[in-house]
C-alpha cells in the first residue's frame, strides 16, 4: 500500500505541477499564452520522453471520478446562467453552426483537393467536436482496415486544441478589452446588468427558500448538486425512450442546473460556495491532457501533413464564414470567432479560457465579473452546440462516405 501511495502522490505532483506551470505562464503573459496550451505542450513532450502513459490514472484521475466531475461541473455551470440568458443564446447557437459549416467547407474543398477524399472525410467530424465523433470515425476506418485513417481521426481530435487554445485566447482578450471599455463608459448601467444577485431577485420562479447558512456545508451543497446531476443523467435515456432523439446528459445537466437555480433549490455558483470547484476542474483537465498519451512521435510522423493541413483549412473556413455572419447576428468578430472555435476543444477549456481573459483584463472584481458574465454563457452554449450535439450528427453522416 505504501508503494502505491508513493507513486500516486508523485504522479499527482507531476500532473498538478504541469498545470501550475501553465497557470504561471498565463498569468505572466496576461493570458496571451493560455494555460491549457502550455500544459498541453508539457504533457505532449512529457509523454514522449518522461511520463508513463498512465500517469493521470496513477494520480487518481480514473474514468468514474472524471465522469462524476463532468456531471457536477456542468450542472454547476447551469446555476451560473438564468433561463432568460439561455433562451437569449439562440444567436450563439447559430454562430456555432455557421462555424461548423465553415470547417466542413474548408476541409472538404481545399483539404480534399490536397490530401484526398478519404483523409478529408475521416478528419472533419473530429475537427467539429469531441471524442465521440473521433471514436466513430476511428471505428469506421478500422472496419475497412485502414489504420492510417484511424490514427488520423484520433490525432485530429487530440491536436486540434493546439490551434484552438491560442487563437481563442487572443480573441477573448480583445473581446474582454472591448467589454471593459463598455463597462467603464457607462459604469452604473453595467453594474446593474452584471450583478447576478439582482438577476436572482428578479426570478419569478424562486419558490424554494435558500439553505440556511448554518446548514450550507460542503456536504449538503454537494448533495443538492448531485441530486440534480443525477436527474439530468437519467433524463438522457428517458427522453430518448419517449422521442428516439438523443440529447446528451451534459446538455440536460446545463438545463437542469439553470432550472434548479431559478427555482431556488441550488445556489448560484454552488461549487464555489462549497469550496469544491477548483479540485473538480483539476480532475477534468488532467483527464483531457491524458489523451495526448496516444500522440506518439511515430504516429505524428505518419500523418503530420494531412493533420496540420486539414486543421488549418478547417480553421480558415470557420473564420471566413463566421466573420461574414458576425455582423448579421450582432456579435463582435472576436466573440463570434471564440464561440465557433469551441468546436476545437469544448468544455472545460471554454470555461478556463473565459476565466483567464476576464482575470487578465479586468482590473477589479466588478470588471472581471462583468466580462465573465458576458463571455462565459456564450462560450458554454457554443461548446455544447458543437462538441456535444452537432459533431456526433456529422460523424454519423460522414462515416457513410468511407468505403
PDB file of N, CA and C in Angstrom, residues 31-128:
ATOM      1  N   UNK A  31      -2.597  36.148 -20.053  1.00  0.00           N
ATOM      2  CA  UNK A  31      -3.431  35.211 -20.811  1.00  0.00           C
ATOM      3  C   UNK A  31      -3.172  35.249 -22.315  1.00  0.00           C
ATOM      4  N   UNK A  32      -2.112  35.953 -22.757  1.00  0.00           N
ATOM      5  CA  UNK A  32      -1.764  35.915 -24.178  1.00  0.00           C
ATOM      6  C   UNK A  32      -1.342  34.494 -24.567  1.00  0.00           C
ATOM      7  N   UNK A  33      -0.611  33.826 -23.660  1.00  0.00           N
ATOM      8  CA  UNK A  33      -0.303  32.402 -23.828  1.00  0.00           C
ATOM      9  C   UNK A  33      -1.188  31.638 -22.855  1.00  0.00           C
ATOM     10  N   UNK A  34      -2.232  30.957 -23.333  1.00  0.00           N
ATOM     11  CA  UNK A  34      -3.189  30.319 -22.418  1.00  0.00           C
ATOM     12  C   UNK A  34      -2.588  29.153 -21.650  1.00  0.00           C
ATOM     13  N   UNK A  35      -3.050  28.963 -20.434  1.00  0.00           N
ATOM     14  CA  UNK A  35      -2.512  27.904 -19.583  1.00  0.00           C
ATOM     15  C   UNK A  35      -2.717  26.526 -20.193  1.00  0.00           C
ATOM     16  N   UNK A  36      -3.878  26.306 -20.818  1.00  0.00           N
ATOM     17  CA  UNK A  36      -4.151  24.985 -21.394  1.00  0.00           C
ATOM     18  C   UNK A  36      -3.186  24.647 -22.525  1.00  0.00           C
ATOM     19  N   UNK A  37      -2.747  25.662 -23.265  1.00  0.00           N
ATOM     20  CA  UNK A  37      -1.792  25.434 -24.346  1.00  0.00           C
ATOM     21  C   UNK A  37      -0.435  25.029 -23.779  1.00  0.00           C
ATOM     22  N   UNK A  38       0.022  25.755 -22.761  1.00  0.00           N
ATOM     23  CA  UNK A  38       1.312  25.458 -22.131  1.00  0.00           C
ATOM     24  C   UNK A  38       1.293  24.061 -21.508  1.00  0.00           C
ATOM     25  N   UNK A  39       0.213  23.758 -20.772  1.00  0.00           N
ATOM     26  CA  UNK A  39       0.120  22.455 -20.120  1.00  0.00           C
ATOM     27  C   UNK A  39       0.058  21.327 -21.141  1.00  0.00           C
ATOM     28  N   UNK A  40      -0.637  21.544 -22.248  1.00  0.00           N
ATOM     29  CA  UNK A  40      -0.711  20.524 -23.297  1.00  0.00           C
ATOM     30  C   UNK A  40       0.671  20.248 -23.890  1.00  0.00           C
ATOM     31  N   UNK A  41       1.459  21.288 -24.080  1.00  0.00           N
ATOM     32  CA  UNK A  41       2.826  21.116 -24.590  1.00  0.00           C
ATOM     33  C   UNK A  41       3.658  20.283 -23.612  1.00  0.00           C
ATOM     34  N   UNK A  42       3.533  20.605 -22.314  1.00  0.00           N
ATOM     35  CA  UNK A  42       4.284  19.862 -21.288  1.00  0.00           C
ATOM     36  C   UNK A  42       3.899  18.386 -21.307  1.00  0.00           C
ATOM     37  N   UNK A  43       2.606  18.107 -21.378  1.00  0.00           N
ATOM     38  CA  UNK A  43       2.148  16.717 -21.397  1.00  0.00           C
ATOM     39  C   UNK A  43       2.601  16.002 -22.668  1.00  0.00           C
ATOM     40  N   UNK A  44       2.523  16.695 -23.801  1.00  0.00           N
ATOM     41  CA  UNK A  44       2.902  16.061 -25.067  1.00  0.00           C
ATOM     42  C   UNK A  44       4.359  15.600 -25.025  1.00  0.00           C
ATOM     43  N   UNK A  45       5.264  16.518 -24.685  1.00  0.00           N
ATOM     44  CA  UNK A  45       6.684  16.163 -24.634  1.00  0.00           C
ATOM     45  C   UNK A  45       6.989  15.258 -23.443  1.00  0.00           C
ATOM     46  N   UNK A  46       6.205  15.420 -22.362  1.00  0.00           N
ATOM     47  CA  UNK A  46       6.376  14.543 -21.210  1.00  0.00           C
ATOM     48  C   UNK A  46       6.078  13.102 -21.561  1.00  0.00           C
ATOM     49  N   UNK A  47       5.000  12.879 -22.304  1.00  0.00           N
ATOM     50  CA  UNK A  47       4.649  11.515 -22.727  1.00  0.00           C
ATOM     51  C   UNK A  47       5.700  10.944 -23.684  1.00  0.00           C
ATOM     52  N   UNK A  48       6.310  11.793 -24.465  1.00  0.00           N
ATOM     53  CA  UNK A  48       7.315  11.309 -25.411  1.00  0.00           C
ATOM     54  C   UNK A  48       8.585  10.843 -24.704  1.00  0.00           C
ATOM     55  N   UNK A  49       8.988  11.547 -23.641  1.00  0.00           N
ATOM     56  CA  UNK A  49      10.318  11.321 -23.090  1.00  0.00           C
ATOM     57  C   UNK A  49      10.365  10.921 -21.609  1.00  0.00           C
ATOM     58  N   UNK A  50       9.352  11.317 -20.819  1.00  0.00           N
ATOM     59  CA  UNK A  50       9.473  11.147 -19.370  1.00  0.00           C
ATOM     60  C   UNK A  50       8.286  10.410 -18.759  1.00  0.00           C
ATOM     61  N   UNK A  51       7.071  10.905 -18.988  1.00  0.00           N
ATOM     62  CA  UNK A  51       5.891  10.421 -18.272  1.00  0.00           C
ATOM     63  C   UNK A  51       5.523   9.002 -18.687  1.00  0.00           C
ATOM     64  N   UNK A  52       5.100   8.167 -17.736  1.00  0.00           N
ATOM     65  CA  UNK A  52       4.440   6.902 -18.108  1.00  0.00           C
ATOM     66  C   UNK A  52       3.081   7.221 -18.729  1.00  0.00           C
ATOM     67  N   UNK A  53       2.629   6.372 -19.617  1.00  0.00           N
ATOM     68  CA  UNK A  53       1.386   6.643 -20.335  1.00  0.00           C
ATOM     69  C   UNK A  53       0.174   6.735 -19.413  1.00  0.00           C
ATOM     70  N   UNK A  54       0.244   6.089 -18.248  1.00  0.00           N
ATOM     71  CA  UNK A  54      -0.913   6.072 -17.337  1.00  0.00           C
ATOM     72  C   UNK A  54      -0.729   7.017 -16.152  1.00  0.00           C
ATOM     73  N   UNK A  55       0.072   8.056 -16.309  1.00  0.00           N
ATOM     74  CA  UNK A  55       0.383   8.924 -15.174  1.00  0.00           C
ATOM     75  C   UNK A  55      -0.865   9.583 -14.595  1.00  0.00           C
ATOM     76  N   UNK A  56      -1.808   9.953 -15.441  1.00  0.00           N
ATOM     77  CA  UNK A  56      -3.031  10.607 -14.952  1.00  0.00           C
ATOM     78  C   UNK A  56      -3.873   9.626 -14.150  1.00  0.00           C
ATOM     79  N   UNK A  57      -3.957   8.389 -14.621  1.00  0.00           N
ATOM     80  CA  UNK A  57      -4.707   7.364 -13.891  1.00  0.00           C
ATOM     81  C   UNK A  57      -4.034   7.042 -12.559  1.00  0.00           C
ATOM     82  N   UNK A  58      -2.705   6.945 -12.560  1.00  0.00           N
ATOM     83  CA  UNK A  58      -1.972   6.681 -11.325  1.00  0.00           C
ATOM     84  C   UNK A  58      -2.174   7.815 -10.324  1.00  0.00           C
ATOM     85  N   UNK A  59      -2.315   9.037 -10.823  1.00  0.00           N
ATOM     86  CA  UNK A  59      -2.531  10.200  -9.956  1.00  0.00           C
ATOM     87  C   UNK A  59      -3.923  10.203  -9.315  1.00  0.00           C
ATOM     88  N   UNK A  60      -4.772   9.261  -9.701  1.00  0.00           N
ATOM     89  CA  UNK A  60      -6.089   9.148  -9.076  1.00  0.00           C
ATOM     90  C   UNK A  60      -7.239   9.651  -9.924  1.00  0.00           C
ATOM     91  N   UNK A  61      -6.931  10.082 -11.164  1.00  0.00           N
ATOM     92  CA  UNK A  61      -7.969  10.652 -12.012  1.00  0.00           C
ATOM     93  C   UNK A  61      -8.465   9.609 -13.018  1.00  0.00           C
ATOM     94  N   UNK A  62      -9.098   8.557 -12.519  1.00  0.00           N
ATOM     95  CA  UNK A  62      -9.609   7.486 -13.380  1.00  0.00           C
ATOM     96  C   UNK A  62     -11.005   7.839 -13.900  1.00  0.00           C
ATOM     97  N   UNK A  63     -11.509   7.028 -14.813  1.00  0.00           N
ATOM     98  CA  UNK A  63     -12.751   7.351 -15.528  1.00  0.00           C
ATOM     99  C   UNK A  63     -13.966   7.635 -14.648  1.00  0.00           C
ATOM    100  N   UNK A  64     -14.287   6.823 -13.615  1.00  0.00           N
ATOM    101  CA  UNK A  64     -15.506   7.107 -12.840  1.00  0.00           C
ATOM    102  C   UNK A  64     -15.524   8.499 -12.213  1.00  0.00           C
ATOM    103  N   UNK A  65     -14.404   8.916 -11.623  1.00  0.00           N
ATOM    104  CA  UNK A  65     -14.375  10.230 -10.972  1.00  0.00           C
ATOM    105  C   UNK A  65     -14.382  11.349 -12.016  1.00  0.00           C
ATOM    106  N   UNK A  66     -13.871  11.063 -13.214  1.00  0.00           N
ATOM    107  CA  UNK A  66     -13.902  12.059 -14.283  1.00  0.00           C
ATOM    108  C   UNK A  66     -15.338  12.303 -14.737  1.00  0.00           C
ATOM    109  N   UNK A  67     -16.085  11.212 -14.954  1.00  0.00           N
ATOM    110  CA  UNK A  67     -17.496  11.345 -15.346  1.00  0.00           C
ATOM    111  C   UNK A  67     -18.283  12.087 -14.281  1.00  0.00           C
ATOM    112  N   UNK A  68     -18.060  11.743 -13.027  1.00  0.00           N
ATOM    113  CA  UNK A  68     -18.747  12.422 -11.932  1.00  0.00           C
ATOM    114  C   UNK A  68     -18.410  13.903 -11.917  1.00  0.00           C
ATOM    115  N   UNK A  69     -17.137  14.231 -12.092  1.00  0.00           N
ATOM    116  CA  UNK A  69     -16.710  15.634 -12.094  1.00  0.00           C
ATOM    117  C   UNK A  69     -17.393  16.406 -13.216  1.00  0.00           C
ATOM    118  N   UNK A  70     -17.474  15.788 -14.396  1.00  0.00           N
ATOM    119  CA  UNK A  70     -18.109  16.435 -15.546  1.00  0.00           C
ATOM    120  C   UNK A  70     -19.573  16.729 -15.262  1.00  0.00           C
ATOM    121  N   UNK A  71     -20.281  15.752 -14.693  1.00  0.00           N
ATOM    122  CA  UNK A  71     -21.703  15.939 -14.381  1.00  0.00           C
ATOM    123  C   UNK A  71     -21.901  17.080 -13.385  1.00  0.00           C
ATOM    124  N   UNK A  72     -21.098  17.085 -12.327  1.00  0.00           N
ATOM    125  CA  UNK A  72     -21.239  18.116 -11.300  1.00  0.00           C
ATOM    126  C   UNK A  72     -20.841  19.498 -11.821  1.00  0.00           C
ATOM    127  N   UNK A  73     -19.767  19.545 -12.579  1.00  0.00           N
ATOM    128  CA  UNK A  73     -19.280  20.831 -13.072  1.00  0.00           C
ATOM    129  C   UNK A  73     -20.262  21.480 -14.045  1.00  0.00           C
ATOM    130  N   UNK A  74     -20.834  20.694 -14.950  1.00  0.00           N
ATOM    131  CA  UNK A  74     -21.737  21.287 -15.929  1.00  0.00           C
ATOM    132  C   UNK A  74     -23.058  21.683 -15.285  1.00  0.00           C
ATOM    133  N   UNK A  75     -23.514  20.912 -14.310  1.00  0.00           N
ATOM    134  CA  UNK A  75     -24.703  21.331 -13.554  1.00  0.00           C
ATOM    135  C   UNK A  75     -24.420  22.632 -12.809  1.00  0.00           C
ATOM    136  N   UNK A  76     -23.234  22.739 -12.252  1.00  0.00           N
ATOM    137  CA  UNK A  76     -22.791  23.976 -11.596  1.00  0.00           C
ATOM    138  C   UNK A  76     -22.787  25.142 -12.588  1.00  0.00           C
ATOM    139  N   UNK A  77     -22.301  24.903 -13.814  1.00  0.00           N
ATOM    140  CA  UNK A  77     -22.291  25.963 -14.821  1.00  0.00           C
ATOM    141  C   UNK A  77     -23.715  26.433 -15.124  1.00  0.00           C
ATOM    142  N   UNK A  78     -24.652  25.491 -15.092  1.00  0.00           N
ATOM    143  CA  UNK A  78     -26.044  25.876 -15.307  1.00  0.00           C
ATOM    144  C   UNK A  78     -26.552  26.841 -14.252  1.00  0.00           C
ATOM    145  N   UNK A  79     -26.076  26.679 -13.009  1.00  0.00           N
ATOM    146  CA  UNK A  79     -26.531  27.585 -11.943  1.00  0.00           C
ATOM    147  C   UNK A  79     -26.015  29.003 -12.155  1.00  0.00           C
ATOM    148  N   UNK A  80     -25.015  29.166 -12.989  1.00  0.00           N
ATOM    149  CA  UNK A  80     -24.454  30.494 -13.251  1.00  0.00           C
ATOM    150  C   UNK A  80     -25.216  31.222 -14.350  1.00  0.00           C
ATOM    151  N   UNK A  81     -26.194  30.546 -14.961  1.00  0.00           N
ATOM    152  CA  UNK A  81     -26.932  31.129 -16.077  1.00  0.00           C
ATOM    153  C   UNK A  81     -28.423  31.128 -15.773  1.00  0.00           C
ATOM    154  N   UNK A  82     -29.071  32.232 -16.054  1.00  0.00           N
ATOM    155  CA  UNK A  82     -30.515  32.288 -15.871  1.00  0.00           C
ATOM    156  C   UNK A  82     -31.209  31.700 -17.097  1.00  0.00           C
ATOM    157  N   UNK A  83     -32.480  31.329 -16.930  1.00  0.00           N
ATOM    158  CA  UNK A  83     -33.248  30.807 -18.063  1.00  0.00           C
ATOM    159  C   UNK A  83     -33.364  31.845 -19.169  1.00  0.00           C
ATOM    160  N   UNK A  84     -33.452  33.107 -18.757  1.00  0.00           N
ATOM    161  CA  UNK A  84     -33.533  34.185 -19.742  1.00  0.00           C
ATOM    162  C   UNK A  84     -32.263  34.235 -20.583  1.00  0.00           C
ATOM    163  N   UNK A  85     -31.125  34.053 -19.921  1.00  0.00           N
ATOM    164  CA  UNK A  85     -29.840  34.027 -20.634  1.00  0.00           C
ATOM    165  C   UNK A  85     -29.784  32.866 -21.616  1.00  0.00           C
ATOM    166  N   UNK A  86     -30.185  31.674 -21.144  1.00  0.00           N
ATOM    167  CA  UNK A  86     -30.152  30.505 -22.011  1.00  0.00           C
ATOM    168  C   UNK A  86     -31.036  30.699 -23.241  1.00  0.00           C
ATOM    169  N   UNK A  87     -32.225  31.238 -23.020  1.00  0.00           N
ATOM    170  CA  UNK A  87     -33.148  31.457 -24.138  1.00  0.00           C
ATOM    171  C   UNK A  87     -32.607  32.497 -25.116  1.00  0.00           C
ATOM    172  N   UNK A  88     -31.851  33.459 -24.593  1.00  0.00           N
ATOM    173  CA  UNK A  88     -31.333  34.529 -25.452  1.00  0.00           C
ATOM    174  C   UNK A  88     -30.110  34.107 -26.253  1.00  0.00           C
ATOM    175  N   UNK A  89     -29.605  32.899 -26.003  1.00  0.00           N
ATOM    176  CA  UNK A  89     -28.373  32.465 -26.673  1.00  0.00           C
ATOM    177  C   UNK A  89     -28.629  31.762 -28.002  1.00  0.00           C
ATOM    178  N   UNK A  90     -29.808  31.964 -28.597  1.00  0.00           N
ATOM    179  CA  UNK A  90     -30.075  31.325 -29.885  1.00  0.00           C
ATOM    180  C   UNK A  90     -29.114  31.833 -30.963  1.00  0.00           C
ATOM    181  N   UNK A  91     -28.698  33.083 -30.826  1.00  0.00           N
ATOM    182  CA  UNK A  91     -27.738  33.623 -31.788  1.00  0.00           C
ATOM    183  C   UNK A  91     -26.390  32.916 -31.656  1.00  0.00           C
ATOM    184  N   UNK A  92     -26.033  32.570 -30.416  1.00  0.00           N
ATOM    185  CA  UNK A  92     -24.786  31.840 -30.188  1.00  0.00           C
ATOM    186  C   UNK A  92     -24.833  30.476 -30.870  1.00  0.00           C
ATOM    187  N   UNK A  93     -25.973  29.806 -30.777  1.00  0.00           N
ATOM    188  CA  UNK A  93     -26.144  28.510 -31.445  1.00  0.00           C
ATOM    189  C   UNK A  93     -25.957  28.675 -32.956  1.00  0.00           C
ATOM    190  N   UNK A  94     -26.542  29.729 -33.505  1.00  0.00           N
ATOM    191  CA  UNK A  94     -26.416  29.978 -34.950  1.00  0.00           C
ATOM    192  C   UNK A  94     -24.965  30.231 -35.343  1.00  0.00           C
ATOM    193  N   UNK A  95     -24.264  31.028 -34.537  1.00  0.00           N
ATOM    194  CA  UNK A  95     -22.849  31.307 -34.816  1.00  0.00           C
ATOM    195  C   UNK A  95     -22.037  30.012 -34.787  1.00  0.00           C
ATOM    196  N   UNK A  96     -22.298  29.175 -33.781  1.00  0.00           N
ATOM    197  CA  UNK A  96     -21.586  27.900 -33.667  1.00  0.00           C
ATOM    198  C   UNK A  96     -21.852  27.019 -34.887  1.00  0.00           C
ATOM    199  N   UNK A  97     -23.099  27.004 -35.349  1.00  0.00           N
ATOM    200  CA  UNK A  97     -23.449  26.199 -36.525  1.00  0.00           C
ATOM    201  C   UNK A  97     -22.770  26.734 -37.781  1.00  0.00           C
ATOM    202  N   UNK A  98     -22.712  28.049 -37.898  1.00  0.00           N
ATOM    203  CA  UNK A  98     -22.005  28.654 -39.033  1.00  0.00           C
ATOM    204  C   UNK A  98     -20.532  28.239 -39.016  1.00  0.00           C
ATOM    205  N   UNK A  99     -19.941  28.227 -37.818  1.00  0.00           N
ATOM    206  CA  UNK A  99     -18.555  27.795 -37.693  1.00  0.00           C
ATOM    207  C   UNK A  99     -18.354  26.356 -38.152  1.00  0.00           C
ATOM    208  N   UNK A 100     -19.295  25.481 -37.795  1.00  0.00           N
ATOM    209  CA  UNK A 100     -19.222  24.077 -38.212  1.00  0.00           C
ATOM    210  C   UNK A 100     -19.295  23.962 -39.739  1.00  0.00           C
ATOM    211  N   UNK A 101     -20.207  24.730 -40.334  1.00  0.00           N
ATOM    212  CA  UNK A 101     -20.318  24.733 -41.804  1.00  0.00           C
ATOM    213  C   UNK A 101     -19.001  25.205 -42.418  1.00  0.00           C
ATOM    214  N   UNK A 102     -18.397  26.230 -41.817  1.00  0.00           N
ATOM    215  CA  UNK A 102     -17.121  26.741 -42.313  1.00  0.00           C
ATOM    216  C   UNK A 102     -16.021  25.693 -42.249  1.00  0.00           C
ATOM    217  N   UNK A 103     -15.974  24.944 -41.153  1.00  0.00           N
ATOM    218  CA  UNK A 103     -14.984  23.859 -41.033  1.00  0.00           C
ATOM    219  C   UNK A 103     -15.182  22.837 -42.145  1.00  0.00           C
ATOM    220  N   UNK A 104     -16.421  22.428 -42.343  1.00  0.00           N
ATOM    221  CA  UNK A 104     -16.711  21.418 -43.371  1.00  0.00           C
ATOM    222  C   UNK A 104     -16.343  21.927 -44.768  1.00  0.00           C
ATOM    223  N   UNK A 105     -16.630  23.186 -45.052  1.00  0.00           N
ATOM    224  CA  UNK A 105     -16.275  23.744 -46.352  1.00  0.00           C
ATOM    225  C   UNK A 105     -14.765  23.765 -46.550  1.00  0.00           C
ATOM    226  N   UNK A 106     -14.043  24.170 -45.489  1.00  0.00           N
ATOM    227  CA  UNK A 106     -12.583  24.235 -45.587  1.00  0.00           C
ATOM    228  C   UNK A 106     -11.945  22.873 -45.798  1.00  0.00           C
ATOM    229  N   UNK A 107     -12.403  21.885 -45.048  1.00  0.00           N
ATOM    230  CA  UNK A 107     -11.793  20.550 -45.147  1.00  0.00           C
ATOM    231  C   UNK A 107     -12.199  19.813 -46.416  1.00  0.00           C
ATOM    232  N   UNK A 108     -13.456  20.018 -46.841  1.00  0.00           N
ATOM    233  CA  UNK A 108     -13.963  19.242 -47.979  1.00  0.00           C
ATOM    234  C   UNK A 108     -13.716  19.928 -49.324  1.00  0.00           C
ATOM    235  N   UNK A 109     -13.109  21.107 -49.308  1.00  0.00           N
ATOM    236  CA  UNK A 109     -12.707  21.750 -50.561  1.00  0.00           C
ATOM    237  C   UNK A 109     -11.186  21.692 -50.670  1.00  0.00           C
ATOM    238  N   UNK A 110     -10.493  22.598 -50.000  1.00  0.00           N
ATOM    239  CA  UNK A 110      -9.027  22.611 -50.054  1.00  0.00           C
ATOM    240  C   UNK A 110      -8.438  21.336 -49.460  1.00  0.00           C
ATOM    241  N   UNK A 111      -8.997  20.883 -48.331  1.00  0.00           N
ATOM    242  CA  UNK A 111      -8.482  19.675 -47.692  1.00  0.00           C
ATOM    243  C   UNK A 111      -8.602  18.463 -48.589  1.00  0.00           C
ATOM    244  N   UNK A 112      -9.764  18.304 -49.212  1.00  0.00           N
ATOM    245  CA  UNK A 112      -9.973  17.164 -50.110  1.00  0.00           C
ATOM    246  C   UNK A 112      -9.093  17.273 -51.350  1.00  0.00           C
ATOM    247  N   UNK A 113      -8.952  18.486 -51.882  1.00  0.00           N
ATOM    248  CA  UNK A 113      -8.172  18.694 -53.094  1.00  0.00           C
ATOM    249  C   UNK A 113      -6.714  18.297 -52.897  1.00  0.00           C
ATOM    250  N   UNK A 114      -6.153  18.638 -51.726  1.00  0.00           N
ATOM    251  CA  UNK A 114      -4.724  18.411 -51.485  1.00  0.00           C
ATOM    252  C   UNK A 114      -4.447  17.029 -50.888  1.00  0.00           C
ATOM    253  N   UNK A 115      -5.299  16.582 -49.965  1.00  0.00           N
ATOM    254  CA  UNK A 115      -4.989  15.351 -49.217  1.00  0.00           C
ATOM    255  C   UNK A 115      -5.867  14.162 -49.594  1.00  0.00           C
ATOM    256  N   UNK A 116      -6.846  14.376 -50.431  1.00  0.00           N
ATOM    257  CA  UNK A 116      -7.693  13.273 -50.865  1.00  0.00           C
ATOM    258  C   UNK A 116      -9.004  13.196 -50.101  1.00  0.00           C
ATOM    259  N   UNK A 117      -9.972  12.544 -50.723  1.00  0.00           N
ATOM    260  CA  UNK A 117     -11.324  12.481 -50.177  1.00  0.00           C
ATOM    261  C   UNK A 117     -11.370  11.767 -48.827  1.00  0.00           C
ATOM    262  N   UNK A 118     -10.751  10.593 -48.741  1.00  0.00           N
ATOM    263  CA  UNK A 118     -10.850   9.787 -47.525  1.00  0.00           C
ATOM    264  C   UNK A 118     -10.266  10.506 -46.303  1.00  0.00           C
ATOM    265  N   UNK A 119      -9.110  11.130 -46.467  1.00  0.00           N
ATOM    266  CA  UNK A 119      -8.482  11.828 -45.338  1.00  0.00           C
ATOM    267  C   UNK A 119      -9.325  13.022 -44.892  1.00  0.00           C
ATOM    268  N   UNK A 120      -9.883  13.753 -45.860  1.00  0.00           N
ATOM    269  CA  UNK A 120     -10.720  14.904 -45.515  1.00  0.00           C
ATOM    270  C   UNK A 120     -11.986  14.456 -44.783  1.00  0.00           C
ATOM    271  N   UNK A 121     -12.590  13.372 -45.255  1.00  0.00           N
ATOM    272  CA  UNK A 121     -13.828  12.876 -44.640  1.00  0.00           C
ATOM    273  C   UNK A 121     -13.567  12.356 -43.230  1.00  0.00           C
ATOM    274  N   UNK A 122     -12.481  11.599 -43.067  1.00  0.00           N
ATOM    275  CA  UNK A 122     -12.214  10.989 -41.756  1.00  0.00           C
ATOM    276  C   UNK A 122     -11.850  12.034 -40.711  1.00  0.00           C
ATOM    277  N   UNK A 123     -11.243  13.164 -41.144  1.00  0.00           N
ATOM    278  CA  UNK A 123     -10.764  14.160 -40.191  1.00  0.00           C
ATOM    279  C   UNK A 123     -11.796  15.232 -39.852  1.00  0.00           C
ATOM    280  N   UNK A 124     -12.801  15.402 -40.682  1.00  0.00           N
ATOM    281  CA  UNK A 124     -13.748  16.512 -40.472  1.00  0.00           C
ATOM    282  C   UNK A 124     -14.594  16.366 -39.207  1.00  0.00           C
ATOM    283  N   UNK A 125     -15.256  15.229 -38.958  1.00  0.00           N
ATOM    284  CA  UNK A 125     -16.063  15.135 -37.733  1.00  0.00           C
ATOM    285  C   UNK A 125     -15.282  15.361 -36.436  1.00  0.00           C
ATOM    286  N   UNK A 126     -14.085  14.755 -36.264  1.00  0.00           N
ATOM    287  CA  UNK A 126     -13.335  15.065 -35.039  1.00  0.00           C
ATOM    288  C   UNK A 126     -13.003  16.543 -34.903  1.00  0.00           C
ATOM    289  N   UNK A 127     -12.766  17.223 -36.044  1.00  0.00           N
ATOM    290  CA  UNK A 127     -12.425  18.646 -36.005  1.00  0.00           C
ATOM    291  C   UNK A 127     -13.623  19.496 -35.610  1.00  0.00           C
ATOM    292  N   UNK A 128     -14.837  19.002 -35.837  1.00  0.00           N
ATOM    293  CA  UNK A 128     -16.032  19.768 -35.479  1.00  0.00           C
ATOM    294  C   UNK A 128     -16.474  19.510 -34.045  1.00  0.00           C
TER     295      UNK A 128
END
